[in-house]
Amino acid sequence: MKDNVIVSIIIRTKNEERWITEVLKLVFKQEFKDFEVIIVDNNSTDKTIAKAEKFDVKIVTIDQYLPGKALNIGIRAAKGNYIVCLSAHCLPVNEKWLGNLVNNFTSKDIAGVYGRQLPMTFSSAADKRDLLIAFGLDKKVQVNDSFFHNANSIIRRDLWEETPFDESLTNIEDRVWAKKMIEQGYKLVYEPEAGVYHYHGIHQDGDAQRCAGVVKILEDHDSLSLDDTKQLQRIHESHVSAFIPIQGEPQYLANRPLIEYTIEHAFQSQFIKDVFVLTDNYKVKKIVEKMGAVVPYLREKNKEQSLDQVLQEALVKIETKNIFPDIITVMWETFPFRESAYIDKLITEFMNRGVDSVISVKPIFESCWQEKQSNQYIRLDSGNVPREKRKKFFVGIEGLGYVTYPDCIRSGNVYGEQIGIVEVHNPISCLKVKESQDFPLAEQIAQEWFVKKKVSITI
């Protein structure tokens, strides 16, 4: 940490492992370099602190969270003449964000500056509407209006010394402080050129259909939310790991170890940074390590474990080695006919939708039945109606690929609460090769798929 800085950036955290690495990467890319970062953490139980410690930051811990109190504690540990308040899940739009905040202090009557907040692609319609309306394109100086927002703001340290944030409030500590500044004759500045992407809105209610209509009008008139290029950059800068669980002796297809095909698929992805094979077999270990994959440990043979437990155990082993993936793609060796383009589609959909996980599914239109009790069945589909009018059902093909967060794996609920699906329409990609009866057909397909490349691909 620097001894003397102009700006101190305060980031309050509570279980923000999904965001903190990306936020800090963007903060440390700023063109304005004279700053320090203070993390005020409220007893995070995930890997927030471990990830933050990879950066040059000071960490302060608190036991009870009140927004104003947390900020005050962080500021007391800070050295800067100006204090930036940044949400732990706000992503600076570009490298000029910090400089554009600082440059507004051109006169002594400016107390604070707050920047623009733009929605993420997966923000709800209500949140998009609120952010796009509240944070416009025109810069303004507020003489009477005390609106202020500490998700993305900067204030003067000397004024904070005289008027710290109210430590008794459960929210809107920013607006209460700003009102006091206005009453003392100071001004506030809204700076649209100091933008951040923020998936939360500033209100949590409203008619969903009406919200969607408002958002469409706003987005039609201006490209305001995270565009495809920046979203792609987000994925490239994330640490995406592939986990491939496998048990027992190596199997072979078309004169090659079956596991090699899935490892190739992982390495062909433009997003996956490293590939971890979770095996209990030394022969498999030798095969995959020659291809550049990593075996973090040899699983205990014949140990009764669910797949969720295997993934949990592997994640703990990897994180113990100070490796912290941001995103994990799980693939099984039993699907040799997938393509790397499909894996990248899964990862992209995962990031774009803002869900906890994305899984591979196959749509089915045939009749579906469920056993209610012994010899009694109920029909689940729409009945004998034209195909285009039938309700669509989906069968999960998890082994083809699914994407999730480390905290979901760590919790034992690998899919989390919010699940997205990506449909697979190519029946060959869905072919599972595991049992002995699966291999004759797979060998025939392999001659075309791997050698002559005549099998068409539909993703």
Short mmCIF file of C-alpha atoms in Angstrom, two decimals:
data_model
loop_
_atom_site.label_atom_id
_atom_site.label_comp_id
_atom_site.label_asym_id
_atom_site.label_seq_id
_atom_site.Cartn_x
_atom_site.Cartn_y
_atom_site.Cartn_z
CA MET A 1 0.00 0.00 0.00
CA LYS A 2 1.15 3.56 -0.72
CA ASP A 3 2.05 5.88 2.18
CA ASN A 4 0.48 8.99 0.66
CA VAL A 5 -2.46 8.92 -1.74
CA ILE A 6 -4.97 11.41 -3.07
CA VAL A 7 -7.90 8.98 -3.24
CA SER A 8 -9.05 6.13 -1.00
CA ILE A 9 -11.57 3.71 -2.52
CA ILE A 10 -13.87 2.07 0.04
CA ILE A 11 -15.55 -1.19 -1.03
CA ARG A 12 -17.99 -2.81 1.39
CA THR A 13 -18.31 -6.59 1.02
CA LYS A 14 -20.37 -9.50 2.28
CA ASN A 15 -19.97 -12.76 0.33
CA GLU A 16 -19.06 -11.04 -2.95
CA GLU A 17 -16.72 -13.70 -4.37
CA ARG A 18 -18.59 -13.71 -7.68
CA TRP A 19 -17.78 -10.04 -8.23
CA ILE A 20 -14.76 -8.93 -6.22
CA THR A 21 -12.01 -10.13 -8.59
CA GLU A 22 -13.60 -8.45 -11.60
CA VAL A 23 -14.24 -5.23 -9.68
CA LEU A 24 -10.67 -5.02 -8.40
CA LYS A 25 -9.19 -5.81 -11.82
CA LEU A 26 -11.10 -2.88 -13.29
CA VAL A 27 -10.18 -0.58 -10.40
CA PHE A 28 -6.47 -1.29 -10.77
CA LYS A 29 -6.67 -0.64 -14.54
CA GLN A 30 -7.62 3.01 -13.98
CA GLU A 31 -5.50 5.69 -15.67
CA PHE A 32 -5.61 7.73 -12.45
CA LYS A 33 -3.14 5.80 -10.29
CA ASP A 34 -2.87 7.77 -7.05
CA PHE A 35 -5.23 5.69 -4.93
CA GLU A 36 -5.53 2.95 -2.33
CA VAL A 37 -8.28 0.38 -1.84
CA ILE A 38 -9.89 -0.41 1.52
CA ILE A 39 -12.11 -3.50 1.74
CA VAL A 40 -14.59 -3.32 4.61
CA ASP A 41 -15.77 -6.91 4.98
CA ASN A 42 -18.74 -8.02 7.05
CA ASN A 43 -17.61 -11.56 8.00
CA SER A 44 -17.81 -13.08 4.51
CA THR A 45 -18.11 -16.87 4.63
CA ASP A 46 -17.14 -17.44 0.99
CA LYS A 47 -13.83 -16.69 -0.80
CA THR A 48 -14.26 -12.90 -0.97
CA ILE A 49 -11.26 -12.20 1.27
CA ALA A 50 -9.02 -14.82 -0.35
CA LYS A 51 -9.71 -13.33 -3.77
CA ALA A 52 -9.29 -9.74 -2.58
CA GLU A 53 -5.93 -10.57 -0.99
CA LYS A 54 -4.52 -11.24 -4.45
CA PHE A 55 -4.57 -7.45 -4.94
CA ASP A 56 -2.79 -4.63 -3.12
CA VAL A 57 -5.64 -3.81 -0.75
CA LYS A 58 -6.15 -3.15 2.94
CA ILE A 59 -8.83 -5.30 4.58
CA VAL A 60 -10.88 -4.18 7.56
CA THR A 61 -13.41 -6.56 9.11
CA ILE A 62 -16.66 -5.67 10.87
CA ASP A 63 -19.17 -7.80 12.78
CA GLN A 64 -22.35 -5.78 12.28
CA TYR A 65 -23.34 -4.10 9.04
CA LEU A 66 -24.88 -0.66 8.87
CA PRO A 67 -24.03 1.19 5.64
CA GLY A 68 -22.91 4.48 7.18
CA LYS A 69 -21.00 2.79 9.97
CA ALA A 70 -19.17 0.50 7.53
CA LEU A 71 -18.13 3.48 5.41
CA ASN A 72 -16.97 5.45 8.44
CA ILE A 73 -14.83 2.53 9.62
CA GLY A 74 -13.27 2.23 6.16
CA ILE A 75 -12.61 5.97 5.93
CA ARG A 76 -10.94 6.01 9.35
CA ALA A 77 -8.50 3.39 8.01
CA ALA A 78 -7.91 5.43 4.84
CA LYS A 79 -5.25 8.02 3.95
CA GLY A 80 -6.76 9.87 1.00
CA ASN A 81 -8.04 13.43 0.80
CA TYR A 82 -10.93 12.17 -1.33
CA ILE A 83 -13.05 9.11 -0.55
CA VAL A 84 -14.62 6.96 -3.26
CA CYS A 85 -17.55 4.75 -2.27
CA LEU A 86 -17.92 1.83 -4.69
CA SER A 87 -20.32 -1.08 -4.48
CA ALA A 88 -18.66 -4.51 -4.51
CA HIS A 89 -20.73 -5.44 -7.55
CA CYS A 90 -20.29 -2.24 -9.57
CA LEU A 91 -17.98 -2.55 -12.58
CA PRO A 92 -16.27 0.64 -13.83
CA VAL A 93 -17.19 1.17 -17.48
CA ASN A 94 -13.67 2.11 -18.57
CA GLU A 95 -10.20 3.19 -17.41
CA LYS A 96 -11.25 6.86 -17.09
CA TRP A 97 -13.91 6.26 -14.43
CA LEU A 98 -11.84 7.30 -11.41
CA GLY A 99 -10.22 10.30 -13.08
CA ASN A 100 -13.62 11.55 -14.22
CA LEU A 101 -14.86 11.47 -10.62
CA VAL A 102 -11.80 13.25 -9.20
CA ASN A 103 -11.65 15.96 -11.87
CA ASN A 104 -14.92 17.52 -10.69
CA PHE A 105 -13.40 19.10 -7.58
CA THR A 106 -12.59 22.38 -9.32
CA SER A 107 -14.01 24.63 -6.61
CA LYS A 108 -14.32 24.56 -2.82
CA ASP A 109 -18.11 24.49 -2.90
CA ILE A 110 -18.26 20.95 -4.36
CA ALA A 111 -18.94 18.44 -1.57
CA GLY A 112 -19.36 15.26 -3.56
CA VAL A 113 -19.78 13.69 -6.98
CA TYR A 114 -21.75 10.62 -7.99
CA GLY A 115 -21.45 8.77 -11.27
CA ARG A 116 -23.70 7.05 -13.72
CA GLN A 117 -25.04 3.54 -13.15
CA LEU A 118 -25.85 1.37 -16.14
CA PRO A 119 -27.70 -1.95 -16.07
CA MET A 120 -26.21 -5.32 -16.88
CA THR A 121 -27.65 -7.36 -19.73
CA PHE A 122 -29.37 -9.63 -17.20
CA SER A 123 -30.72 -6.89 -14.92
CA SER A 124 -34.48 -7.13 -14.46
CA ALA A 125 -36.77 -4.87 -16.47
CA ALA A 126 -37.60 -2.91 -13.31
CA ASP A 127 -33.94 -2.39 -12.47
CA LYS A 128 -33.09 -1.38 -16.03
CA ARG A 129 -35.93 1.12 -16.07
CA ASP A 130 -34.92 2.64 -12.76
CA LEU A 131 -31.23 2.97 -13.63
CA LEU A 132 -31.80 4.34 -17.12
CA ILE A 133 -34.25 6.97 -15.88
CA ALA A 134 -32.37 7.98 -12.72
CA PHE A 135 -28.92 8.21 -14.30
CA GLY A 136 -29.13 10.18 -17.52
CA LEU A 137 -26.66 11.50 -20.08
CA ASP A 138 -26.45 15.14 -18.95
CA LYS A 139 -24.01 16.33 -16.33
CA LYS A 140 -25.59 18.50 -13.64
CA VAL A 141 -24.68 20.54 -10.60
CA GLN A 142 -27.19 20.16 -7.76
CA VAL A 143 -27.79 23.19 -5.57
CA ASN A 144 -31.10 22.12 -4.01
CA ASP A 145 -31.49 18.47 -5.02
CA SER A 146 -29.87 16.15 -2.44
CA PHE A 147 -30.07 12.95 -4.50
CA PHE A 148 -26.76 11.10 -4.12
CA HIS A 149 -25.75 7.46 -4.47
CA ASN A 150 -22.87 5.71 -2.71
CA ALA A 151 -22.76 2.76 -5.08
CA ASN A 152 -20.53 5.02 -7.21
CA SER A 153 -19.49 8.29 -5.58
CA ILE A 154 -16.63 10.43 -4.27
CA ILE A 155 -16.64 12.88 -1.35
CA ARG A 156 -14.20 15.27 0.30
CA ARG A 157 -12.42 13.86 3.35
CA ASP A 158 -12.36 17.22 5.16
CA LEU A 159 -16.16 17.53 4.94
CA TRP A 160 -16.60 13.96 6.12
CA GLU A 161 -14.43 14.78 9.17
CA GLU A 162 -16.99 17.44 10.08
CA THR A 163 -20.05 15.43 9.02
CA PRO A 164 -19.51 11.66 8.94
CA PHE A 165 -22.18 9.28 7.66
CA ASP A 166 -25.03 8.55 10.06
CA GLU A 167 -24.21 5.21 11.72
CA SER A 168 -27.76 4.49 12.90
CA LEU A 169 -29.41 4.24 9.46
CA THR A 170 -30.15 0.95 7.70
CA ASN A 171 -30.13 2.63 4.26
CA ILE A 172 -29.99 5.96 2.33
CA GLU A 173 -27.04 7.13 4.41
CA ASP A 174 -25.80 8.75 1.19
CA ARG A 175 -28.86 10.96 0.71
CA VAL A 176 -29.00 11.96 4.36
CA TRP A 177 -25.34 13.06 4.19
CA ALA A 178 -25.92 14.86 0.88
CA LYS A 179 -28.90 16.74 2.33
CA LYS A 180 -26.69 18.03 5.14
CA MET A 181 -24.14 19.22 2.57
CA ILE A 182 -26.82 21.09 0.60
CA GLU A 183 -28.08 22.68 3.82
CA GLN A 184 -24.54 23.91 4.54
CA GLY A 185 -24.36 25.61 1.13
CA TYR A 186 -22.31 23.02 -0.75
CA LYS A 187 -23.09 21.60 -4.19
CA LEU A 188 -23.29 18.07 -5.54
CA VAL A 189 -22.29 16.99 -9.04
CA TYR A 190 -23.70 14.21 -11.20
CA GLU A 191 -20.98 13.01 -13.61
CA PRO A 192 -22.31 10.72 -16.37
CA GLU A 193 -18.78 10.12 -17.70
CA ALA A 194 -17.88 8.25 -14.48
CA GLY A 195 -20.06 5.23 -15.15
CA VAL A 196 -20.33 1.77 -13.66
CA TYR A 197 -22.36 -1.30 -14.59
CA HIS A 198 -24.67 -2.25 -11.72
CA TYR A 199 -27.19 -5.09 -11.92
CA HIS A 200 -29.28 -3.82 -8.99
CA GLY A 201 -31.78 -1.04 -9.48
CA ILE A 202 -32.66 1.70 -6.99
CA HIS A 203 -36.26 0.47 -6.52
CA GLN A 204 -37.55 -3.08 -6.19
CA ASP A 205 -41.17 -2.87 -7.29
CA GLY A 206 -43.46 -1.96 -10.18
CA ASP A 207 -45.54 -3.63 -12.86
CA ALA A 208 -43.26 -6.02 -14.76
CA GLN A 209 -44.99 -5.66 -18.13
CA ARG A 210 -45.00 -1.89 -17.95
CA CYS A 211 -41.35 -1.90 -16.88
CA ALA A 212 -40.42 -4.01 -19.89
CA GLY A 213 -42.17 -1.57 -22.22
CA VAL A 214 -40.39 1.43 -20.74
CA VAL A 215 -37.03 -0.32 -20.97
CA LYS A 216 -37.58 -1.22 -24.63
CA ILE A 217 -38.26 2.41 -25.50
CA LEU A 218 -35.18 3.59 -23.59
CA GLU A 219 -32.90 0.96 -25.08
CA ASP A 220 -34.24 1.56 -28.59
CA HIS A 221 -33.18 5.22 -28.34
CA ASP A 222 -29.73 4.65 -26.85
CA SER A 223 -27.39 1.71 -26.46
CA LEU A 224 -27.17 1.96 -22.71
CA SER A 225 -26.56 -1.43 -21.17
CA LEU A 226 -23.49 -3.65 -21.36
CA ASP A 227 -22.80 -4.29 -25.07
CA ASP A 228 -21.67 -7.60 -26.58
CA THR A 229 -18.04 -6.54 -26.93
CA LYS A 230 -17.69 -5.57 -23.27
CA GLN A 231 -19.61 -8.64 -22.16
CA LEU A 232 -17.20 -10.80 -24.17
CA GLN A 233 -14.30 -8.99 -22.54
CA ARG A 234 -15.79 -9.78 -19.12
CA ILE A 235 -15.79 -13.49 -19.95
CA HIS A 236 -12.22 -13.41 -21.27
CA GLU A 237 -11.01 -11.70 -18.09
CA SER A 238 -12.77 -14.20 -15.83
CA HIS A 239 -10.97 -17.29 -14.56
CA VAL A 240 -12.98 -20.10 -16.14
CA SER A 241 -11.97 -23.63 -15.16
CA ALA A 242 -13.17 -26.98 -16.50
CA PHE A 243 -13.81 -29.87 -14.11
CA ILE A 244 -13.92 -33.34 -15.68
CA PRO A 245 -14.86 -36.10 -13.20
CA ILE A 246 -13.87 -39.64 -14.20
CA GLN A 247 -13.71 -42.91 -12.32
CA GLY A 248 -11.93 -46.20 -13.05
CA GLU A 249 -9.75 -47.45 -15.89
CA PRO A 250 -9.41 -45.47 -19.14
CA GLN A 251 -11.81 -46.43 -21.92
CA TYR A 252 -11.01 -46.15 -25.62
CA LEU A 253 -12.88 -44.91 -28.68
CA ALA A 254 -11.45 -44.88 -32.22
CA ASN A 255 -8.07 -46.02 -30.85
CA ARG A 256 -7.82 -43.11 -28.43
CA PRO A 257 -8.55 -42.75 -24.72
CA LEU A 258 -12.14 -41.55 -24.41
CA ILE A 259 -11.11 -38.85 -21.95
CA GLU A 260 -8.92 -37.16 -24.59
CA TYR A 261 -11.91 -35.96 -26.60
CA THR A 262 -13.42 -34.04 -23.69
CA ILE A 263 -10.05 -32.53 -22.76
CA GLU A 264 -9.65 -31.35 -26.35
CA HIS A 265 -13.11 -29.79 -26.23
CA ALA A 266 -12.13 -27.91 -23.09
CA PHE A 267 -8.84 -26.63 -24.50
CA GLN A 268 -10.53 -25.58 -27.75
CA SER A 269 -12.74 -23.18 -25.79
CA GLN A 270 -11.69 -19.55 -26.05
CA PHE A 271 -12.72 -18.97 -22.42
CA ILE A 272 -11.45 -21.93 -20.38
CA LYS A 273 -8.13 -21.16 -18.68
CA ASP A 274 -7.34 -24.51 -17.05
CA VAL A 275 -8.65 -28.07 -17.07
CA PHE A 276 -8.83 -30.20 -13.93
CA VAL A 277 -9.44 -33.95 -14.25
CA LEU A 278 -10.89 -35.55 -11.12
CA THR A 279 -9.74 -39.17 -11.37
CA ASP A 280 -8.92 -42.08 -9.09
CA ASN A 281 -6.73 -43.83 -11.66
CA TYR A 282 -2.99 -43.39 -12.22
CA LYS A 283 -3.20 -44.43 -15.91
CA VAL A 284 -5.78 -41.72 -16.55
CA LYS A 285 -3.57 -39.25 -14.68
CA LYS A 286 -0.64 -39.96 -17.01
CA ILE A 287 -2.83 -39.64 -20.11
CA VAL A 288 -4.39 -36.31 -19.21
CA GLU A 289 -1.23 -34.68 -17.89
CA LYS A 290 0.44 -35.30 -21.26
CA MET A 291 -2.34 -33.19 -22.78
CA GLY A 292 -1.77 -30.31 -20.35
CA ALA A 293 -4.64 -31.03 -17.98
CA VAL A 294 -4.11 -31.00 -14.22
CA VAL A 295 -4.92 -33.76 -11.75
CA PRO A 296 -5.07 -31.86 -8.45
CA TYR A 297 -5.13 -35.11 -6.46
CA LEU A 298 -5.98 -38.78 -6.95
CA ARG A 299 -9.42 -39.57 -5.64
CA GLU A 300 -9.76 -42.40 -3.17
CA LYS A 301 -10.71 -45.61 -5.02
CA ASN A 302 -14.08 -47.19 -4.30
CA LYS A 303 -15.10 -44.28 -2.11
CA GLU A 304 -18.84 -43.74 -2.16
CA GLN A 305 -19.34 -40.13 -3.21
CA SER A 306 -22.00 -38.29 -5.12
CA LEU A 307 -20.87 -36.15 -8.03
CA ASP A 308 -21.65 -33.06 -5.95
CA GLN A 309 -19.29 -34.32 -3.24
CA VAL A 310 -16.56 -35.03 -5.79
CA LEU A 311 -16.81 -31.48 -7.13
CA GLN A 312 -16.81 -30.05 -3.60
CA GLU A 313 -13.71 -32.03 -2.65
CA ALA A 314 -11.88 -30.99 -5.81
CA LEU A 315 -12.72 -27.32 -5.32
CA VAL A 316 -11.35 -27.40 -1.77
CA LYS A 317 -8.11 -29.01 -3.00
CA ILE A 318 -7.69 -26.43 -5.76
CA GLU A 319 -8.47 -23.43 -3.57
CA THR A 320 -5.99 -24.72 -0.98
CA LYS A 321 -3.36 -24.22 -3.70
CA ASN A 322 -4.43 -20.57 -3.95
CA ILE A 323 -6.29 -21.09 -7.25
CA PHE A 324 -9.70 -19.44 -7.24
CA PRO A 325 -11.83 -20.01 -10.37
CA ASP A 326 -14.57 -17.45 -11.00
CA ILE A 327 -16.64 -19.84 -13.11
CA ILE A 328 -16.61 -23.63 -13.39
CA THR A 329 -17.66 -25.68 -16.42
CA VAL A 330 -18.36 -29.34 -15.65
CA MET A 331 -18.00 -31.88 -18.46
CA TRP A 332 -18.06 -35.68 -18.51
CA GLU A 333 -15.83 -37.87 -20.65
CA THR A 334 -18.88 -39.85 -21.77
CA PHE A 335 -19.90 -37.23 -24.37
CA PRO A 336 -17.17 -37.33 -27.04
CA PHE A 337 -19.29 -35.79 -29.81
CA ARG A 338 -19.74 -32.30 -28.39
CA GLU A 339 -17.97 -29.35 -30.00
CA SER A 340 -15.97 -26.59 -28.35
CA ALA A 341 -18.35 -24.05 -29.90
CA TYR A 342 -21.09 -25.48 -27.72
CA ILE A 343 -19.05 -25.11 -24.54
CA ASP A 344 -18.42 -21.45 -25.36
CA LYS A 345 -22.12 -20.97 -26.00
CA LEU A 346 -22.88 -22.38 -22.54
CA ILE A 347 -20.39 -20.03 -20.88
CA THR A 348 -21.64 -17.00 -22.83
CA GLU A 349 -25.28 -17.75 -21.99
CA PHE A 350 -24.31 -18.19 -18.34
CA MET A 351 -22.74 -14.73 -18.21
CA ASN A 352 -25.48 -13.03 -20.23
CA ARG A 353 -28.37 -14.35 -18.17
CA GLY A 354 -27.02 -13.62 -14.69
CA VAL A 355 -28.19 -16.99 -13.33
CA ASP A 356 -26.56 -19.35 -10.83
CA SER A 357 -26.02 -22.06 -13.44
CA VAL A 358 -26.73 -23.04 -17.03
CA ILE A 359 -27.32 -26.68 -17.98
CA SER A 360 -27.56 -28.56 -21.28
CA VAL A 361 -31.00 -29.90 -22.14
CA LYS A 362 -32.67 -31.78 -24.97
CA PRO A 363 -36.23 -30.71 -25.88
CA ILE A 364 -38.73 -33.53 -26.23
CA PHE A 365 -42.19 -33.47 -27.78
CA GLU A 366 -43.25 -37.06 -27.11
CA SER A 367 -45.80 -37.95 -24.45
CA CYS A 368 -44.46 -37.79 -20.90
CA TRP A 369 -45.77 -39.83 -17.99
CA GLN A 370 -45.06 -39.89 -14.27
CA GLU A 371 -45.77 -42.72 -11.87
CA LYS A 372 -48.14 -41.42 -9.21
CA GLN A 373 -48.30 -44.67 -7.25
CA SER A 374 -47.92 -48.34 -8.05
CA ASN A 375 -49.32 -49.00 -11.55
CA GLN A 376 -50.91 -45.55 -11.72
CA TYR A 377 -49.53 -42.89 -14.04
CA ILE A 378 -50.38 -39.30 -14.84
CA ARG A 379 -49.68 -37.60 -18.13
CA LEU A 380 -47.48 -34.51 -17.94
CA ASP A 381 -47.55 -33.23 -21.51
CA SER A 382 -50.33 -31.33 -23.30
CA GLY A 383 -51.96 -34.41 -24.79
CA ASN A 384 -52.67 -35.26 -28.40
CA VAL A 385 -52.47 -31.77 -29.84
CA PRO A 386 -50.44 -30.51 -32.83
CA ARG A 387 -46.70 -30.41 -32.08
CA GLU A 388 -46.46 -26.63 -32.38
CA LYS A 389 -49.07 -26.25 -29.61
CA ARG A 390 -47.55 -28.74 -27.19
CA LYS A 391 -45.85 -27.63 -24.02
CA LYS A 392 -42.15 -28.31 -24.40
CA PHE A 393 -40.39 -30.62 -21.96
CA PHE A 394 -36.65 -30.81 -21.43
CA VAL A 395 -34.35 -33.65 -20.48
CA GLY A 396 -31.13 -32.62 -18.77
CA ILE A 397 -27.85 -33.74 -20.35
CA GLU A 398 -25.54 -32.48 -17.63
CA GLY A 399 -22.54 -34.50 -18.81
CA LEU A 400 -22.50 -32.63 -22.10
CA GLY A 401 -21.71 -29.54 -20.07
CA TYR A 402 -23.03 -27.22 -17.41
CA VAL A 403 -21.67 -23.99 -15.98
CA THR A 404 -21.91 -22.83 -12.39
CA TYR A 405 -20.27 -20.73 -9.70
CA PRO A 406 -17.77 -22.08 -7.15
CA ASP A 407 -19.99 -20.97 -4.27
CA CYS A 408 -22.80 -23.17 -5.61
CA ILE A 409 -20.48 -26.19 -5.66
CA ARG A 410 -19.15 -25.31 -2.22
CA SER A 411 -22.67 -25.12 -0.78
CA GLY A 412 -23.60 -28.58 -2.09
CA ASN A 413 -26.25 -27.17 -4.43
CA VAL A 414 -24.29 -27.18 -7.69
CA TYR A 415 -27.08 -25.60 -9.75
CA GLY A 416 -28.01 -22.90 -7.24
CA GLU A 417 -31.48 -21.37 -7.16
CA GLN A 418 -31.69 -19.68 -10.57
CA ILE A 419 -31.11 -22.09 -13.45
CA GLY A 420 -30.84 -21.35 -17.16
CA ILE A 421 -31.02 -23.90 -19.96
CA VAL A 422 -29.35 -24.20 -23.34
CA GLU A 423 -31.07 -26.50 -25.82
CA VAL A 424 -29.13 -29.10 -27.80
CA HIS A 425 -30.79 -30.19 -31.03
CA ASN A 426 -28.12 -32.44 -32.54
CA PRO A 427 -28.87 -36.04 -31.46
CA ILE A 428 -25.26 -37.09 -32.04
CA SER A 429 -23.96 -34.53 -29.57
CA CYS A 430 -26.37 -36.00 -27.01
CA LEU A 431 -25.05 -39.54 -27.49
CA LYS A 432 -23.66 -40.88 -24.22
CA VAL A 433 -20.83 -43.40 -24.49
CA LYS A 434 -20.43 -45.26 -21.21
CA GLU A 435 -21.70 -48.83 -21.23
CA SER A 436 -20.26 -51.60 -23.42
CA GLN A 437 -23.35 -51.59 -25.65
CA ASP A 438 -22.77 -47.89 -26.42
CA PHE A 439 -19.40 -48.37 -28.10
CA PRO A 440 -20.27 -50.21 -31.38
CA LEU A 441 -22.50 -47.34 -32.55
CA ALA A 442 -20.03 -44.77 -31.25
CA GLU A 443 -17.22 -46.43 -33.23
CA GLN A 444 -19.28 -46.14 -36.43
CA ILE A 445 -20.08 -42.49 -35.80
CA ALA A 446 -16.47 -41.74 -34.88
CA GLN A 447 -15.29 -42.69 -38.36
CA GLU A 448 -17.35 -39.86 -39.80
CA TRP A 449 -17.17 -37.41 -36.88
CA PHE A 450 -13.46 -37.46 -36.14
CA VAL A 451 -11.93 -38.57 -39.44
CA LYS A 452 -14.02 -37.44 -42.38
CA LYS A 453 -15.89 -34.67 -40.54
CA LYS A 454 -19.06 -35.37 -42.49
CA VAL A 455 -21.51 -35.24 -39.64
CA SER A 456 -23.33 -31.92 -39.62
CA ILE A 457 -23.45 -29.90 -36.43
CA THR A 458 -26.42 -27.94 -35.17
CA ILE A 459 -26.05 -25.89 -32.00
#
